């Protein structure tokens, strides 16, 4: 009965509800798929918690990833889940150390897809120098989730003397952006909608912790670091202006936007200022030594196009104002409504 | 136009995709709903990570909760998400300290439901003595998730000298269970399926960290602690037997099962040994002083029915054997397949 056999094979190759039961199939998935990939002294014990030796100031951050589709040009939900959380730690000035990975899987997901994504997680974790030390897997019935959601929560260590916070910006500081904006959002939406552009856009998804380490090592005083993900550059700058009770003035012409991203935005009616990035950072830094810092940043693999995009001012606290290419000024508000759902 | 007005009111009362956009509505949800509930120095800063001062051995654990329905007798997904992760930390011998909360919300969830659940989270966190210090909210389009999924990740501190692990059981040790089994699973499935029993079953969902602190303070040597959640008591005992390379022998008559749970299990064709618990623990302890430990446990609010249910033996390593009420012995295997999906 070849039909029965092929059905069985098919079943074996897909995630079943029982893979999330806490029973035998859960155990097999953990010991056969997860543990061999993330082999370390912590995860291998399979206790309820990982036990870590740490001392000092700890950064702790969480994010759930629901990006659709789960594979996109330049990455997948696994790479994104590692980079996003590593970057949140780095933006606090922390050295990322350990991650937890928690999966919510829709019944029927091909196990081959899960393997690809877990392999991306492993690669991204290796690049960032973090260890996956604990995890969880839940499976929900078909139709109760969309393929796969991943939560990553991270802990990192903050060195003595490092004080990075969204509330530290002061008038006179410079605003630096580490590269072009909008790549991630446009890459995901293009894949989702099946759009084709003459030069395809890849997500910028990347771990930025080594860049941050270089920046912190430069000796230039860094006040705020933030990655402009959901809500884009505009929302991030607004958050900084509100938290620090300062105004921010940016110059449109100084903000790098790839031609292909600009073209896609015009076609789709998006403003690149509001499109998500996953491998860029905004830094607010003391004006002293800003050129030295830029030199350091431009040597980095993910930050060759770093540029000063604006200034922190005492006027209009809580507001971001942009000088346009035509010489006019306009208020750049926080994203209102939803420009691109499920982008991360 | 009263119809327009009522539609608007309805929209305002429900979660929209834009609540997960990273823009204005996200900001409002965070500052108006979440921060006032969980007011603490860490969360209030709204930076990318919470910064914590910690020193020593840290326990780190994660779980995603996908229970259906999200409200059930004795609790809801919020209470469950706090208790589950607090308990995983406690089972490592840690004092739970900080939690992250990450929400995946299906568009359209009534904001009143979200408030109820966040209030449950607050109450459970207060009872457990933990602080919610960081969080994340994603919203997915209708049909891409089922109402609400919650990830909680926790960190706790392990005191010097405490060494609790699933691999520490030794022949001669005693196996203690802190109370009746099956309550959580039966409460959830009854609610889901609309079943009514003469005496309704409530979930046992509870934080066990204070119980564990009392146990660790008793001076009796505790080798393993584990909460028998998904997969039930049977799967937990199997995990311990495998991790410690020992056999475990339990006596059926010594395992407390409520009459109402027993009746529901018979009706539904479930074995209570495989039904999930959310407020019970299994302890493997040195035989010396076990009665003293039981006395301590029985004084606890959630562990009045604590009982010795079996022994650790050198024979049949990796296997759990149960002496039935009729005097026969049967192998109790790990859960095979899925008995009750989406129970936690």
Short mmCIF file of C-alpha atoms in Angstrom, two decimals, chain A residues 16-27 45-66 87-92 98-104 133-141 143-146 149-155 157-158 163-167 225-227 230-232 235 239 242-243 333-339 341-342 344, chain B residues 16-27 45-66 87-92 98-104 133-141 143-146 149-155 157-158 163-167 225-227 230-232 235 239 242-243 333-339 341-342 344:
data_model
loop_
_atom_site.label_atom_id
_atom_site.label_comp_id
_atom_site.label_asym_id
_atom_site.label_seq_id
_atom_site.Cartn_x
_atom_site.Cartn_y
_atom_site.Cartn_z
CA UNK A 16 2.59 17.00 15.12
CA UNK A 17 0.68 18.20 18.16
CA UNK A 18 2.45 15.46 20.10
CA UNK A 19 5.80 17.19 19.48
CA UNK A 20 4.56 19.76 22.02
CA UNK A 21 3.04 17.31 24.48
CA UNK A 22 5.91 17.09 26.94
CA UNK A 23 6.01 13.37 26.21
CA UNK A 24 8.04 11.06 24.00
CA UNK A 25 7.94 13.05 20.75
CA UNK A 26 8.83 16.28 22.58
CA UNK A 27 11.77 14.49 24.10
CA UNK A 45 21.45 19.11 31.26
CA UNK A 46 17.77 19.46 30.20
CA UNK A 47 16.79 20.81 33.62
CA UNK A 48 13.95 23.29 34.03
CA UNK A 49 16.38 26.24 34.05
CA UNK A 50 19.89 26.87 32.80
CA UNK A 51 22.28 27.73 35.62
CA UNK A 52 24.74 30.51 34.75
CA UNK A 53 27.58 32.12 36.68
CA UNK A 54 27.37 35.88 36.34
CA UNK A 55 28.41 38.88 38.32
CA UNK A 56 27.65 42.56 37.96
CA UNK A 57 25.17 44.52 35.92
CA UNK A 58 22.95 42.36 33.80
CA UNK A 59 20.87 43.41 30.80
CA UNK A 60 17.68 41.41 30.23
CA UNK A 61 15.45 41.74 27.17
CA UNK A 62 12.71 39.84 25.37
CA UNK A 63 11.12 39.85 21.91
CA UNK A 64 8.69 37.61 20.10
CA UNK A 65 9.09 37.27 16.34
CA UNK A 66 6.03 36.77 14.13
CA UNK A 87 20.82 43.95 19.20
CA UNK A 88 18.45 44.95 22.00
CA UNK A 89 21.10 43.84 24.51
CA UNK A 90 23.84 45.65 22.60
CA UNK A 91 21.71 48.84 22.53
CA UNK A 92 21.85 48.82 26.34
CA UNK A 98 22.98 33.87 26.71
CA UNK A 99 19.72 33.36 24.86
CA UNK A 100 16.57 31.39 25.47
CA UNK A 101 14.60 30.21 22.45
CA UNK A 102 10.91 29.44 22.72
CA UNK A 103 8.97 28.12 19.73
CA UNK A 104 5.24 28.19 19.04
CA UNK A 133 21.10 27.81 26.98
CA UNK A 134 17.42 27.04 27.47
CA UNK A 135 14.29 26.62 25.40
CA UNK A 136 10.69 25.58 25.06
CA UNK A 137 8.50 24.16 22.29
CA UNK A 138 4.74 24.42 22.03
CA UNK A 139 2.68 23.06 19.16
CA UNK A 140 -0.80 24.41 18.41
CA UNK A 141 -3.45 22.93 16.13
CA UNK A 143 -5.05 27.36 12.03
CA UNK A 144 -4.25 28.52 15.58
CA UNK A 145 -0.90 30.07 14.62
CA UNK A 146 0.80 30.96 11.35
CA UNK A 149 6.54 32.21 16.14
CA UNK A 150 9.81 32.49 18.07
CA UNK A 151 10.52 34.23 21.33
CA UNK A 152 14.12 34.94 22.19
CA UNK A 153 15.05 36.39 25.55
CA UNK A 154 18.60 37.40 26.25
CA UNK A 155 20.94 38.25 29.07
CA UNK A 157 26.70 41.87 30.91
CA UNK A 158 27.24 45.61 31.11
CA UNK A 163 25.78 54.11 30.88
CA UNK A 164 23.67 53.96 27.73
CA UNK A 165 20.02 54.94 27.90
CA UNK A 166 17.37 56.51 25.71
CA UNK A 167 17.08 59.28 28.29
CA UNK A 225 21.96 53.54 21.23
CA UNK A 226 18.85 52.15 19.64
CA UNK A 227 18.01 49.94 16.69
CA UNK A 230 9.32 48.35 14.01
CA UNK A 231 8.15 51.91 13.43
CA UNK A 232 11.41 52.71 11.64
CA UNK A 235 9.63 56.23 15.69
CA UNK A 239 11.26 57.79 21.46
CA UNK A 242 10.59 62.03 24.39
CA UNK A 243 12.73 60.01 26.83
CA UNK A 333 5.93 62.14 14.03
CA UNK A 334 5.91 58.70 15.52
CA UNK A 335 4.32 56.07 13.28
CA UNK A 336 0.54 56.38 13.51
CA UNK A 337 -1.34 53.22 12.59
CA UNK A 338 0.31 50.16 11.11
CA UNK A 339 2.47 50.62 8.04
CA UNK A 341 2.29 44.38 9.91
CA UNK A 342 4.32 41.30 10.88
CA UNK A 344 9.50 41.21 12.74
CA UNK B 16 -5.64 46.51 16.42
CA UNK B 17 -2.66 45.57 14.28
CA UNK B 18 -1.33 49.07 14.97
CA UNK B 19 -1.00 48.22 18.68
CA UNK B 20 1.94 46.07 17.60
CA UNK B 21 3.43 48.52 15.11
CA UNK B 22 6.10 50.06 17.31
CA UNK B 23 4.40 53.42 16.71
CA UNK B 24 1.92 55.60 18.54
CA UNK B 25 -0.67 52.98 19.53
CA UNK B 26 2.09 50.60 20.76
CA UNK B 27 3.44 53.43 22.86
CA UNK B 45 12.75 53.38 31.74
CA UNK B 46 11.39 51.82 28.53
CA UNK B 47 14.88 51.07 27.25
CA UNK B 48 15.59 48.08 25.05
CA UNK B 49 16.72 45.97 28.01
CA UNK B 50 16.14 46.05 31.74
CA UNK B 51 19.39 46.54 33.66
CA UNK B 52 19.63 44.43 36.81
CA UNK B 53 22.27 44.16 39.54
CA UNK B 54 22.94 40.51 40.25
CA UNK B 55 25.76 38.43 41.59
CA UNK B 56 26.31 34.70 41.80
CA UNK B 57 24.61 31.71 40.24
CA UNK B 58 21.72 32.64 38.04
CA UNK B 59 18.88 30.40 36.87
CA UNK B 60 17.38 31.28 33.47
CA UNK B 61 14.27 29.66 32.02
CA UNK B 62 11.67 30.27 29.32
CA UNK B 63 8.18 29.05 28.49
CA UNK B 64 5.52 30.05 26.00
CA UNK B 65 1.90 29.60 27.03
CA UNK B 66 -0.74 28.73 24.43
CA UNK B 87 7.95 27.23 39.21
CA UNK B 88 10.60 26.30 36.63
CA UNK B 89 13.03 28.63 38.41
CA UNK B 90 12.06 27.24 41.81
CA UNK B 91 12.59 23.68 40.53
CA UNK B 92 16.23 24.62 39.91
CA UNK B 98 12.67 38.95 37.49
CA UNK B 99 10.33 38.12 34.62
CA UNK B 100 9.97 39.25 31.04
CA UNK B 101 6.51 39.12 29.49
CA UNK B 102 6.10 38.88 25.73
CA UNK B 103 2.64 38.91 24.16
CA UNK B 104 1.50 37.68 20.75
CA UNK B 133 11.02 44.18 34.24
CA UNK B 134 10.82 44.01 30.46
CA UNK B 135 8.31 43.07 27.80
CA UNK B 136 7.24 42.99 24.18
CA UNK B 137 3.93 43.08 22.32
CA UNK B 138 3.27 41.76 18.83
CA UNK B 139 -0.11 41.80 17.12
CA UNK B 140 -0.92 39.42 14.26
CA UNK B 141 -3.83 39.57 11.84
CA UNK B 143 -6.73 34.05 12.10
CA UNK B 144 -2.93 34.00 12.44
CA UNK B 145 -2.99 33.23 16.18
CA UNK B 146 -5.66 32.11 18.65
CA UNK B 149 0.00 33.61 23.49
CA UNK B 150 2.33 34.68 26.29
CA UNK B 151 6.03 34.00 26.73
CA UNK B 152 7.50 34.51 30.17
CA UNK B 153 11.21 34.18 30.73
CA UNK B 154 12.61 34.36 34.21
CA UNK B 155 15.84 34.85 36.08
CA UNK B 157 19.32 33.46 42.05
CA UNK B 158 20.59 30.16 43.40
CA UNK B 163 22.50 21.76 44.01
CA UNK B 164 19.18 20.63 42.57
CA UNK B 165 19.14 18.75 39.28
CA UNK B 166 17.13 16.06 37.55
CA UNK B 167 20.31 13.99 37.42
CA UNK B 225 12.65 19.04 42.11
CA UNK B 226 10.35 19.13 39.13
CA UNK B 227 6.81 20.29 38.42
CA UNK B 230 2.71 18.79 30.27
CA UNK B 231 2.98 15.01 30.11
CA UNK B 232 1.92 14.75 33.75
CA UNK B 235 6.50 11.90 32.07
CA UNK B 239 12.64 12.22 32.85
CA UNK B 242 16.50 8.75 32.61
CA UNK B 243 18.57 11.78 33.72
CA UNK B 333 6.06 4.99 30.21
CA UNK B 334 6.54 8.56 29.10
CA UNK B 335 3.49 10.06 27.42
CA UNK B 336 3.31 8.80 23.83
CA UNK B 337 1.31 11.05 21.51
CA UNK B 338 -0.72 13.99 22.68
CA UNK B 339 -3.23 13.44 25.45
CA UNK B 341 -3.19 19.63 23.44
CA UNK B 342 -2.85 23.30 24.48
CA UNK B 344 -0.43 25.20 29.07
#
